[in-house]
Amino acid sequence: NILRQILRLSSLFHSAVSIHVRRNIGLSAIVFNKTKELDPVQKLFLDKIREYNTKSKQAGGPVDAGPDFQKDMNESLARLQRAYGEGDLTKFPEFKFE
């Protein structure tokens, strides 16, 4: 009985790990495929990501964000500051443990 449960759990664990590995291999194959030519769709996708990254660094934030985006962002930050107090909500908090 215990042996059956162990075998069942090991098969469940094996199937979960194999699904996770297959997903990661599929994603990493796109990113780390430098030795052979990429599929045209994959190449277009990576080029668009790189282009957005460059534009984002130049703009210092979201690309092509209009005044409505900034207005919504300011309203959301004001609402969060009212709810959770003061502080810079655009940065990760610093924790000090004593």
Coordinates of C-alpha atoms in Angstrom, one line a residue:
N1 CA 0.0 0.0 0.0
I2 CA 2.7 2.5 0.9
L3 CA 4.8 1.3 -2.0
R4 CA 1.9 2.1 -4.4
Q5 CA 1.4 5.5 -2.9
I6 CA 5.1 6.2 -3.3
L7 CA 5.0 5.0 -7.0
R8 CA 1.9 7.1 -7.7
L9 CA 3.5 10.2 -6.1
S10 CA 6.7 9.7 -8.0
S11 CA 4.8 9.4 -11.3
L12 CA 2.9 12.6 -10.6
F13 CA 6.1 14.4 -9.7
H14 CA 7.8 13.1 -12.9
S15 CA 4.9 14.3 -15.1
A16 CA 4.9 17.7 -13.4
V17 CA 8.6 18.1 -13.8
S18 CA 8.6 17.0 -17.4
I19 CA 5.9 19.6 -18.3
H20 CA 7.9 22.3 -16.5
V21 CA 11.1 21.3 -18.3
R22 CA 9.4 21.2 -21.7
R23 CA 8.0 24.7 -21.2
N24 CA 11.4 26.1 -20.1
I25 CA 13.2 24.4 -23.0
G26 CA 10.7 25.8 -25.5
L27 CA 11.2 29.4 -24.2
S28 CA 15.0 29.1 -23.8
A29 CA 15.4 27.7 -27.2
I30 CA 14.1 30.9 -28.7
V31 CA 16.3 33.1 -26.5
F32 CA 19.5 31.1 -26.7
N33 CA 19.3 30.1 -30.3
K34 CA 22.4 32.0 -31.6
T35 CA 24.1 29.3 -33.6
K36 CA 21.5 28.8 -36.3
E37 CA 19.1 31.2 -38.0
L38 CA 15.8 31.9 -36.2
D39 CA 12.3 31.3 -37.6
P40 CA 11.1 34.6 -39.3
V41 CA 8.3 35.0 -36.7
Q42 CA 10.7 34.4 -33.8
K43 CA 13.2 36.8 -35.3
L44 CA 10.4 39.5 -35.7
F45 CA 9.3 38.9 -32.1
L46 CA 12.8 39.3 -30.7
D47 CA 13.5 42.3 -32.8
K48 CA 10.3 44.0 -31.5
I49 CA 11.3 43.2 -27.9
R50 CA 14.7 44.7 -28.4
E51 CA 13.2 47.8 -30.2
Y52 CA 10.8 48.3 -27.3
N53 CA 13.6 48.0 -24.8
T54 CA 15.7 50.6 -26.6
K55 CA 12.7 53.0 -26.8
S56 CA 11.9 52.4 -23.2
K57 CA 15.4 53.3 -22.0
Q58 CA 15.3 56.5 -24.2
A59 CA 11.9 57.5 -22.9
G60 CA 12.7 56.7 -19.3
G61 CA 9.4 54.7 -18.9
P62 CA 6.6 53.2 -20.9
V63 CA 6.7 53.8 -24.7
D64 CA 4.0 55.7 -26.4
A65 CA 2.2 56.4 -23.2
G66 CA -0.1 59.4 -23.7
P67 CA -1.5 61.9 -21.1
D68 CA -4.3 59.5 -20.2
F69 CA -1.8 56.9 -19.0
Q70 CA 0.0 59.5 -16.9
K71 CA -3.3 60.8 -15.5
D72 CA -4.4 57.2 -14.5
M73 CA -1.0 56.5 -13.0
N74 CA -1.1 59.6 -10.9
E75 CA -4.6 58.9 -9.7
S76 CA -3.7 55.3 -8.8
L77 CA -0.6 56.4 -6.9
A78 CA -2.7 59.0 -5.0
R79 CA -5.3 56.4 -4.1
L80 CA -2.6 54.0 -2.9
Q81 CA -0.9 56.6 -0.8
R82 CA -4.2 57.5 0.8
A83 CA -4.8 53.8 1.6
Y84 CA -1.3 52.8 2.7
G85 CA 0.4 56.0 3.9
E86 CA 3.3 58.1 2.7
G87 CA 6.4 57.0 0.8
D88 CA 7.6 56.5 -2.7
L89 CA 5.3 53.9 -4.2
T90 CA 7.3 53.6 -7.4
K91 CA 10.2 51.9 -5.7
F92 CA 10.6 48.6 -3.9
P93 CA 10.5 49.1 -0.1
E94 CA 13.7 48.8 2.0
F95 CA 13.4 46.5 5.0
K96 CA 15.6 46.8 8.1
F97 CA 15.7 43.9 10.5
E98 CA 17.1 44.3 13.9

